[in-house]
XYZ file of C-alpha atoms in Angstrom:
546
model
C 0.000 0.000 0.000
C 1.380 3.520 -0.920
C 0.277 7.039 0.745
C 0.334 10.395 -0.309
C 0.965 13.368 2.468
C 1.153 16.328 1.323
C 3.941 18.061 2.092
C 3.819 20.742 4.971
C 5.083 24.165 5.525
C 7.115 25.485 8.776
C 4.939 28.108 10.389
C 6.553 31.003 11.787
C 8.959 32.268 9.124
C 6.514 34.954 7.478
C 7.526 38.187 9.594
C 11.558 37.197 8.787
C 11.601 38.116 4.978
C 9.162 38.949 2.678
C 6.639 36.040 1.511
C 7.418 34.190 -1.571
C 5.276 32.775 -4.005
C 5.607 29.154 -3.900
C 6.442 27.170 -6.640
C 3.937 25.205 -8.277
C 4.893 21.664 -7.530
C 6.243 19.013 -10.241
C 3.625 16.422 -9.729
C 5.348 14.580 -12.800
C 7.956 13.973 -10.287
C 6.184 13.647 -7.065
C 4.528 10.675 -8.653
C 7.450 9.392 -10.250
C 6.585 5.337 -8.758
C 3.173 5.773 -9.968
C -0.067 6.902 -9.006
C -1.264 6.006 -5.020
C -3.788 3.166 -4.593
C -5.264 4.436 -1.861
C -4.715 7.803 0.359
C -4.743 8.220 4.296
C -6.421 11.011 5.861
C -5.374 11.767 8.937
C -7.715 14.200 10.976
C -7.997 15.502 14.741
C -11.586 15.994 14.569
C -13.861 14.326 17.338
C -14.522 10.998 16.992
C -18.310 10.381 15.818
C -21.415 8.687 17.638
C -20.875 5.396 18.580
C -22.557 3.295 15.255
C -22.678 -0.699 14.269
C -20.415 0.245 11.396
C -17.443 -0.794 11.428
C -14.598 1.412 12.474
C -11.583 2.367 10.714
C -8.995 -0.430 11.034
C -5.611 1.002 13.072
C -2.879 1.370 10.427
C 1.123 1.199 11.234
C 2.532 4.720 11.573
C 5.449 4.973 9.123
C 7.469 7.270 11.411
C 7.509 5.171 13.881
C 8.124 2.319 11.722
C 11.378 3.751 10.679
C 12.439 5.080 13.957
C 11.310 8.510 13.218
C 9.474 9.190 16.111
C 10.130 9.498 19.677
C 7.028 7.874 21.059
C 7.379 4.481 22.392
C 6.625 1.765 20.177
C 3.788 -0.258 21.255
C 4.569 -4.310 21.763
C 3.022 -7.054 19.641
C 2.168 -9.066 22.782
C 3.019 -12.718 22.655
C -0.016 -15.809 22.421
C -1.012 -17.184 25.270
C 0.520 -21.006 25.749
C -1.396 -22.029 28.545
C -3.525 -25.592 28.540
C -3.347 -27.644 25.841
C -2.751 -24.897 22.881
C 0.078 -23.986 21.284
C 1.772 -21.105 19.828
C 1.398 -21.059 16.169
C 3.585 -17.754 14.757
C 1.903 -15.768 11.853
C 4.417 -14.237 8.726
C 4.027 -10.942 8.445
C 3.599 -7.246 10.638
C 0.456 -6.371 8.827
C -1.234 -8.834 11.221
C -0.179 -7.254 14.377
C -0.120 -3.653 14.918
C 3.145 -1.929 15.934
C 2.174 1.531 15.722
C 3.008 4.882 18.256
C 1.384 4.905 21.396
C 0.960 8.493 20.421
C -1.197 7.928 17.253
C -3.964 5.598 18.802
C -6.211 8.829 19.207
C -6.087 9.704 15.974
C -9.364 9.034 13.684
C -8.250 7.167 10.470
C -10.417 7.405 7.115
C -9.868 6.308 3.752
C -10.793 8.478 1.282
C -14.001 6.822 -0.512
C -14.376 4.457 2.195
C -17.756 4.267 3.273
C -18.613 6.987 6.241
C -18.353 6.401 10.298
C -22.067 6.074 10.260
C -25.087 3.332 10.500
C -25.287 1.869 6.959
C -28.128 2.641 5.061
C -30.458 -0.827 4.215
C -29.046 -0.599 0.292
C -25.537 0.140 1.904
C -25.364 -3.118 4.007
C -27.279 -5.485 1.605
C -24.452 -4.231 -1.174
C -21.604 -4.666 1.294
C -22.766 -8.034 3.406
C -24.516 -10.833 2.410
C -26.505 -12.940 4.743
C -24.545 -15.528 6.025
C -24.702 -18.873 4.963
C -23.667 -21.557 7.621
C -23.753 -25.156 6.836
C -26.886 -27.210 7.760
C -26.416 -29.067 10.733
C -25.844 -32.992 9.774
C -26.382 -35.452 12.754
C -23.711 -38.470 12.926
C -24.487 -41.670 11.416
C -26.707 -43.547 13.299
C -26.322 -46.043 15.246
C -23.807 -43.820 17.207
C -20.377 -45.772 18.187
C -19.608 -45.895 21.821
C -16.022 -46.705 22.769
C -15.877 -48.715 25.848
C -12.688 -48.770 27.011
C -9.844 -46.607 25.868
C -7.018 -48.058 23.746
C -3.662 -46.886 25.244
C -0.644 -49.075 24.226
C 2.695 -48.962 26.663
C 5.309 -47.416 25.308
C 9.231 -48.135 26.818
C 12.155 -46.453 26.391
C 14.742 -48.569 24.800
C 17.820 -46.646 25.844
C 17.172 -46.681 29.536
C 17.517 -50.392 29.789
C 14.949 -50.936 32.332
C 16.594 -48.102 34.704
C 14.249 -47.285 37.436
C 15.349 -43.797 37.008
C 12.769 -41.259 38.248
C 11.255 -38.933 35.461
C 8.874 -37.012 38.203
C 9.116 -34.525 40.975
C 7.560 -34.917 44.321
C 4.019 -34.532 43.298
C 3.994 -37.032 40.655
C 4.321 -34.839 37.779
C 6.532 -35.891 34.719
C 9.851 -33.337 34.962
C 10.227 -31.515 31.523
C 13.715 -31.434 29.895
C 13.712 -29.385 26.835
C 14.860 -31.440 23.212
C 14.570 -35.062 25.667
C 12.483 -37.988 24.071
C 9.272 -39.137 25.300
C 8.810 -42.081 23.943
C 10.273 -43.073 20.266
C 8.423 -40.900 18.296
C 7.971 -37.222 20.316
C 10.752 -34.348 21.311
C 10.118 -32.167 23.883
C 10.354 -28.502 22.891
C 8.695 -26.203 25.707
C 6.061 -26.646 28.228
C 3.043 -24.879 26.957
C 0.881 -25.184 30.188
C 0.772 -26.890 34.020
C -2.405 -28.153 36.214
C -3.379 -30.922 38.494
C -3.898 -33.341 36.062
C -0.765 -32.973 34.763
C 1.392 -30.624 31.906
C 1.102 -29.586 28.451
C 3.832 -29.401 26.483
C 5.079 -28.644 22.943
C 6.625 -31.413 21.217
C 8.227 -32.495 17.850
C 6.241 -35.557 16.191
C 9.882 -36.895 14.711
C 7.201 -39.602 12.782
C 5.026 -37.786 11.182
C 7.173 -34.439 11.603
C 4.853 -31.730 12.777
C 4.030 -30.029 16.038
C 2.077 -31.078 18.392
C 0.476 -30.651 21.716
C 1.502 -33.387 24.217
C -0.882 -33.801 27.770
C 1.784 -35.460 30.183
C -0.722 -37.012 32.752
C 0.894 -37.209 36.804
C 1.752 -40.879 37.579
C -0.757 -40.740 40.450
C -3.508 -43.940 40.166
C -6.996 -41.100 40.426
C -5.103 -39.212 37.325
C -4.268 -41.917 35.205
C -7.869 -42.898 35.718
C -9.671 -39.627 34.998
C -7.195 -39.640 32.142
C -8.691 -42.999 30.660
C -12.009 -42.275 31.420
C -11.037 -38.688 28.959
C -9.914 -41.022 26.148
C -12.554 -42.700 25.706
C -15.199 -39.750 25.373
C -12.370 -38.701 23.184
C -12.065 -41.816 20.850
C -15.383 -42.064 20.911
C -16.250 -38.236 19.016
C -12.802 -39.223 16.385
C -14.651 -43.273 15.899
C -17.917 -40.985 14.630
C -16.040 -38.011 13.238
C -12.892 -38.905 11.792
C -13.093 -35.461 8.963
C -13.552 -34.174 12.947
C -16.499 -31.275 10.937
C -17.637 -31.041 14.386
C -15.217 -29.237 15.695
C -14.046 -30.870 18.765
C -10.630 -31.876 19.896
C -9.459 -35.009 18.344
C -6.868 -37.424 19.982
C -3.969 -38.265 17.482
C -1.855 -40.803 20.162
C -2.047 -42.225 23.180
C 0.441 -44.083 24.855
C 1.457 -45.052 28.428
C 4.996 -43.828 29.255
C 7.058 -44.582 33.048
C 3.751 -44.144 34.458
C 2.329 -41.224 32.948
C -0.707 -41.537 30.249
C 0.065 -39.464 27.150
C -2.128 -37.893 24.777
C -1.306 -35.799 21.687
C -3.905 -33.462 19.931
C -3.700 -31.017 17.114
C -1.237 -27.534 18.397
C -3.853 -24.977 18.202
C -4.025 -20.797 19.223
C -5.165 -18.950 22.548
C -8.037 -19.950 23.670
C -11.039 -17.347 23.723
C -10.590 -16.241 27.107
C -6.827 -15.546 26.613
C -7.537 -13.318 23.394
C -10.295 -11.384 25.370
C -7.382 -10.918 28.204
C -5.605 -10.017 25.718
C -7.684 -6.968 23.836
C -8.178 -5.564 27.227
C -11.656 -7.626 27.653
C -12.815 -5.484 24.855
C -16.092 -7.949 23.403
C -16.110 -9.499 20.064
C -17.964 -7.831 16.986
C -21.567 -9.133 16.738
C -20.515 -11.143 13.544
C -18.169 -12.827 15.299
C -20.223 -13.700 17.946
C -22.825 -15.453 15.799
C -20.188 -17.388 13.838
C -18.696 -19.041 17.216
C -22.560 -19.316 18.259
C -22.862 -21.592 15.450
C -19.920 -23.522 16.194
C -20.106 -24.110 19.472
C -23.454 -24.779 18.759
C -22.698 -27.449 16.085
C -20.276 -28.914 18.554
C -22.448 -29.384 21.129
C -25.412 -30.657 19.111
C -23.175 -33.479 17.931
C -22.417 -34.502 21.419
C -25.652 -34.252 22.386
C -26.744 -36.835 19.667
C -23.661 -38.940 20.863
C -25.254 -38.866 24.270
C -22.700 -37.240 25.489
C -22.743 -33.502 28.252
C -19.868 -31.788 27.882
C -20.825 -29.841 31.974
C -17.787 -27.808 31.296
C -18.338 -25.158 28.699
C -16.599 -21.798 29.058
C -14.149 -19.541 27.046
C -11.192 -20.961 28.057
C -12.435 -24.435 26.459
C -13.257 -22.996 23.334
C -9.198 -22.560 21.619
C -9.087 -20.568 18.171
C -7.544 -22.030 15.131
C -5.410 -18.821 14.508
C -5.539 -16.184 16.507
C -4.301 -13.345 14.018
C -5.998 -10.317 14.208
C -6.491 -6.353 12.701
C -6.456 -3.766 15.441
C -9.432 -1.578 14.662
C -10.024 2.143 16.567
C -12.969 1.325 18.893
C -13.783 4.753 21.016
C -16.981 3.854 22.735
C -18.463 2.355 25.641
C -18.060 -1.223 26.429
C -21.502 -2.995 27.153
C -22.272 -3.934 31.094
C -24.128 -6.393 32.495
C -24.010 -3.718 35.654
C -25.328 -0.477 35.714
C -22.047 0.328 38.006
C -19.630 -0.418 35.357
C -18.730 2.008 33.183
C -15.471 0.883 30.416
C -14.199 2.282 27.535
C -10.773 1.092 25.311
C -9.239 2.787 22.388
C -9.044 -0.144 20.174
C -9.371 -3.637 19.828
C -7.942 -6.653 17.538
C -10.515 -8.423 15.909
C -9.368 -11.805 14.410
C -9.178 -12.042 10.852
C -10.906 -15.734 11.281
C -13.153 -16.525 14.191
C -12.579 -20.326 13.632
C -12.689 -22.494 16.795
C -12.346 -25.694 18.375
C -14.049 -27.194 21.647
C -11.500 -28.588 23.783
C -11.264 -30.226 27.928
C -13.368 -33.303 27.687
C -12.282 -34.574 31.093
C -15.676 -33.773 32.625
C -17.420 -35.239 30.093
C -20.611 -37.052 30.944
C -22.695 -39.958 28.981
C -26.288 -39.321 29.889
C -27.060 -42.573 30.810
C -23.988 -43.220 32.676
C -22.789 -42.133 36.792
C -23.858 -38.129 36.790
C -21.691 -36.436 40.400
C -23.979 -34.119 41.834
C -21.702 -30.557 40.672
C -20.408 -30.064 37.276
C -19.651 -26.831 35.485
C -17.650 -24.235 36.291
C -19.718 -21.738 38.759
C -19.715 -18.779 36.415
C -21.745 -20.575 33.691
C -23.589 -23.091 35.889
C -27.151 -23.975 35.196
C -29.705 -23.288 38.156
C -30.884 -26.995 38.640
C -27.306 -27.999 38.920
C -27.068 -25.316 41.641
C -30.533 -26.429 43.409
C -28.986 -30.230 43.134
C -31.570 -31.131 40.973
C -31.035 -33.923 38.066
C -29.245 -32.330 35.431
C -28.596 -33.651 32.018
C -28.034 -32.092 28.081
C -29.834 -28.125 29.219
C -27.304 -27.298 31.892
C -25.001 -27.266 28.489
C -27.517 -24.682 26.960
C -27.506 -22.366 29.623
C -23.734 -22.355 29.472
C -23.393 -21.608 25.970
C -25.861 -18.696 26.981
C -23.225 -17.022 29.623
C -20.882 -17.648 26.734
C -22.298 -15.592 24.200
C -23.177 -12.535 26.193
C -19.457 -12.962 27.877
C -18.404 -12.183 24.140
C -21.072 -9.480 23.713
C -19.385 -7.831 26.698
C -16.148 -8.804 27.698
C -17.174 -9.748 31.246
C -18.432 -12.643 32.477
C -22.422 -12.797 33.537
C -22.645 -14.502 36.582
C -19.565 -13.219 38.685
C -20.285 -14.564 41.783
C -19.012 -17.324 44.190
C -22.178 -17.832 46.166
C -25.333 -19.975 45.410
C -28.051 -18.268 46.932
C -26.419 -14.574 45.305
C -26.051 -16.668 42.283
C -29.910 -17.614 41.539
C -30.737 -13.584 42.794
C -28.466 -12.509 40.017
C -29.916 -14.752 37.710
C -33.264 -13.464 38.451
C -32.740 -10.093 38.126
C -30.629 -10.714 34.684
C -33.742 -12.547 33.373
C -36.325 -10.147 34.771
C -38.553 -12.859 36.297
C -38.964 -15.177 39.585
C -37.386 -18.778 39.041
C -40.128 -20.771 37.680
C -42.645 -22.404 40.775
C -42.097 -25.849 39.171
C -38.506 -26.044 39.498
C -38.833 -24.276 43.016
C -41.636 -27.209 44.014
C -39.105 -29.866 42.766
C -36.426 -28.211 44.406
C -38.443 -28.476 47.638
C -39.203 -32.122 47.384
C -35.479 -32.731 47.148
C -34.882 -30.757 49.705
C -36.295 -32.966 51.777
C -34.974 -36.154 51.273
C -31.253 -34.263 50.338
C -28.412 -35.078 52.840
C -27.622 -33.099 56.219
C -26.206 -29.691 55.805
C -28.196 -29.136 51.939
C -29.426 -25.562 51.963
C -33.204 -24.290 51.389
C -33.329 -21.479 49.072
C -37.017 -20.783 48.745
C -39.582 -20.121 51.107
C -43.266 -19.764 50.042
C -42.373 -20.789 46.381
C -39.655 -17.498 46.345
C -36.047 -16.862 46.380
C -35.197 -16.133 49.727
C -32.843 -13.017 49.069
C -31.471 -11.135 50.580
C -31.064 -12.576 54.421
C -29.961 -11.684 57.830
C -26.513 -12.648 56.780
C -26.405 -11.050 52.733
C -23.752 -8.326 52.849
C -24.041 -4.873 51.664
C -21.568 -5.336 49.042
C -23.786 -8.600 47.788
C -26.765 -6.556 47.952
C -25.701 -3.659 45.708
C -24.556 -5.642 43.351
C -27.606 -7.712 42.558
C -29.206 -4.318 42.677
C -26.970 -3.307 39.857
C -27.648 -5.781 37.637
C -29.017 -5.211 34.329
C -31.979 -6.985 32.808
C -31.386 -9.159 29.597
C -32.822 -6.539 27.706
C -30.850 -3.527 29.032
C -27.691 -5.660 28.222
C -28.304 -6.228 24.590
C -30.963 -3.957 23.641
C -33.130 -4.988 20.488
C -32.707 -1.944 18.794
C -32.420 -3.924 15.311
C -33.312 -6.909 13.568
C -30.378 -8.769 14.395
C -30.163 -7.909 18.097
C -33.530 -8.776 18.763
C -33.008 -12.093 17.365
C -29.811 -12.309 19.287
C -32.069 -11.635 22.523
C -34.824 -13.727 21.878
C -32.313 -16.713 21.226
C -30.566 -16.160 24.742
C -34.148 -15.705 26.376
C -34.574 -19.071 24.990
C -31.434 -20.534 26.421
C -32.048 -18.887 29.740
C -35.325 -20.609 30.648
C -34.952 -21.316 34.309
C -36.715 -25.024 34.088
C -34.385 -27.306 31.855
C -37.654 -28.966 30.287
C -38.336 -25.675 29.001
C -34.973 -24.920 27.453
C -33.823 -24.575 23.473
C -32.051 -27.639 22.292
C -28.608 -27.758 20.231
C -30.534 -28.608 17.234
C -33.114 -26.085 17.407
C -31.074 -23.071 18.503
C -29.503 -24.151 15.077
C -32.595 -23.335 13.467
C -33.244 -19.910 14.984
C -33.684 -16.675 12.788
C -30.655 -15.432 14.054
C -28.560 -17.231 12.076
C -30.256 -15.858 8.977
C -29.611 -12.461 10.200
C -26.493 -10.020 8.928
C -24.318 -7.501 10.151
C -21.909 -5.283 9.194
C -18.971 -4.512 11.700
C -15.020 -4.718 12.271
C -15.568 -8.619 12.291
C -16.856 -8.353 8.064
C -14.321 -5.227 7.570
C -11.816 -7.195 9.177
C -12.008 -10.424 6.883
C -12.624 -8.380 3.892
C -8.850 -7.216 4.859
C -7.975 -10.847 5.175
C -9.287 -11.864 1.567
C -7.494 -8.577 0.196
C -4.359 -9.762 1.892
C -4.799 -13.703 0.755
C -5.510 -12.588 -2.985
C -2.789 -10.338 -3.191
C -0.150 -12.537 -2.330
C -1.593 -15.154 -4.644
């Protein structure tokens, strides 16, 4: 890309000497390599009204490029390598911004780009077409259930039967960088550490690629929640081998000095990390529906394997690629409290929102042992919370705190605290938890074991109590309704709130399905944002290299 700037005079010099007449300027020469292809305006103006347009992607400053200016240079941050991802590097700086500091105020317009303003109806039927996402295909039928996971035992030849220790203290496997696991796998860097065990990045020396390695500890209840994780996970790669679902696919598995092994695909950051990232700054809207209909997809298939994933949250959900364009951004952040207030300057919006549902270690077959708490507490379902039965819902409901999560940037539900948790719930739905799931609630209640807590009294939430805090108080106070936090004030955010209305139906017998959520209008709906601007960049970048 080539800019014109036309060149500026020094002020001040008029009272020194009499005023010239400037020369007229050889334009034959100024445009000696050619005519521009497209011309950067720079302006101080204000910035305008806050609009669904999208904004003005953030280009590199070529002064500070070439060490012209003074202000600090601003970092490409590195990719998260935490869990089981990996850090996959992208060619070129156009992908990340490394412009001043100093210019991040500055409103950027094309000239003959379209205007900082709402697109007219002609305007965003010309520039976006309705999306078109693939018709959700059920697996073949009858369904394949893997009974017991196949892991083979793997020995190291070299040791000679040494009894050598490979772990530390707490049973975990000690990571040497460039030594063997195995025959086939050399360890490069540990990506990520928990208590089942540690991630690393490793060499396949076999099949020579990358891959992410899960080093189980050597400790019997890990090795078995380990096996018991392979075998949900054969069992989605037995009935989706082209893996169009989207989940995490096992590509080894091997038993090694005591520790299980599993390697899986090296992916990007996982949703949570690139919203940590971009300063929590939320997703475009089109973005947000096209993970919606992955996720969605995703869990639908399990759900027809028989399968609950209980577990669903941003940082299970790892991108593909986590490039991005920075984008000017200017306006308020949407709350799900009326006493938070944020604003950020910018934000990188990924050039391709593709995803992948990982962290099957809580998965669930319906008709199998179900423990009485599952989920994260952020994006747990209320009958999991009242100790009711639970079963394919309490996925639902999660995918709902996910999606307004990425309309915000802030989790829904930020509490620690059951009976605060169904108060906020209520007041984010605008409406009493249903009397039928209070009455079962009750009856359970009654037979639960010593110590179970009563929530209700006379068919209501009993909130707040002798013993709610102030603190707890005000902030259920300040908690927006549904509405407030997405307000319908078009076609597709109406949709987008009658779809989560759906999903956050307090009784699970009353709550959308995978399949059907599929089906919603939503999905037909269009929008025009940084998310379309930003992989309309993307296909200008693709086709010009080609």
């Amino acid at each position: 890309m080539s800019a014109a700037v036309a060149p500026q005079h020094r002020p001040g010099a008029s009272n020194c000497a009499p005023r010239r007449r400037p020369r007229e300027p050889d334009w034959n020469s100024f445009y000696k390599n050619g005519l521009p292809k497209e011309v950067i305006v720079i302006e101080d103006s204000p910035d305008p009204a806050p609009s669904h347009a999208p904004s003005r992607p953030v280009l590199p400053d070529p002064a500070a490029e070439n060490g012209l200016s003074s202000a600090r240079k601003r970092k490409a941050p590195e990719r998260s390598d935490v869990g089981s991802v990996g850090n996959i590097t992208t060619n070129g700086s156009s992908i990340y911004s490394s412009h001043s500091e100093s210019n991040l105020s500055r409103k950027r317009r094309r000239v003959g780009d379209p205007p900082e303003s709402t697109p007219s109806s002609s305007q965003s039927a010309a520039s976006v077409k309705r999306p078109k996402y693939d018709e959700y295909k059920p697996p073949r039928v009858p369904t394949q259930r893997v009974l017991t996971a196949d892991i083979r035992v793997v020995h190291d030849e070299r040791s000679h039967g040494s009894a050598a220790s490979v772990d530390d203290e707490d049973g975990h496997f000690i990571i040497i960088p460039e030594q063997r696991v195995g025959r086939q796998y050399r360890v490069e860097k540990l990506l990520g550490q928990g208590t089942f065990g540690k991630v690393v990045k490793a060499y396949d020396m076999v099949r020579q690629e990358h891959v992410a390695l899960k080093i189980i500890r050597s400790i019997q209840k890990y090795r078995d929640a380990a096996r018991i994780e392979l075998r949900v996970l054969q069992t989605l790669r037995k009935n989706d081998p082209s893996n169009r679902y989207r989940c995490i696919h096992p590509r080894d598995s091997f038993d090694y000095k005591g520790h299980i092994c599993i390697t899986m695909g090296l992916l990007d950051s996982s949703i949570f990390d690139f919203l940590k990232s971009n300063s929590f700054a939320p997703f475009p809207n089109s973005h947000i529906q096209n993970m919606a209909h992955q996720l969605l997809t995703s869990v639908a298939f399990l759900h027809d394997l028989k399968l609950v994933h209980t577990d669903l949250k941003p940082e299970n959900i790892l991108l593909h690629d986590g490039a991005y364009q920075a984008f000017t951004y200017n306006r308020n952040i949407p709350s799900v409290s009326t006493a938070t207030c944020r604003q950020v300057k910018q934000r990188r919006v990924l050039l391709k929102p593709d995803i992948c549902l990982i962290d099957f270690g809580s998965a669930t077959f319906e008709d199998e042992y179900h423990s009485s708490v599952v989920s994260t507490r952020h994006y747990r379902a209320p009958e999991v919370i009242l100790g009711l039965d639970w079963s394919y819902p309490c996925d639902i409901w999660s995918i709902g705190c996910i999606l307004v999560e990425l309309f915000t940037g802030d989790a829904l539900f930020q509490t620690h605290e059951n009976r605060e948790h169904l108060a906020m719930m209520e007041a984010v739905c605008g409406r009493p938890i249903d009397r039928g799931l209070v009455q079962r609630a009750n009856k359970a209640f009654k037979t639960a074991k010593p110590g179970t807590i009563n929530y209700f009294k006379r068919l209501k939430l009993e909130y707040p109590i002798t013993e709610t805090t102030r603190a707890s108080r005000r902030f259920v106070n300040n908690m927006k309704k549904l509405e407030n936090i997405i307000p319908p004030t078009n076609a597709f955010l109406s949709n987008f709130l009658d779809l989560l209305r759906k999903m956050f139906a307090f009784d699970p017998n009353n709550r959308i399905t995978a399949r059907e959520a599929l089906r919603h209008p939503w999905f037909q709906e269009c929008t025009r944002d940084d998310g379309t601007e930003a992989a309309r960049l993307h296909a200008e970048r693709v086709s010009a290299i080609r």
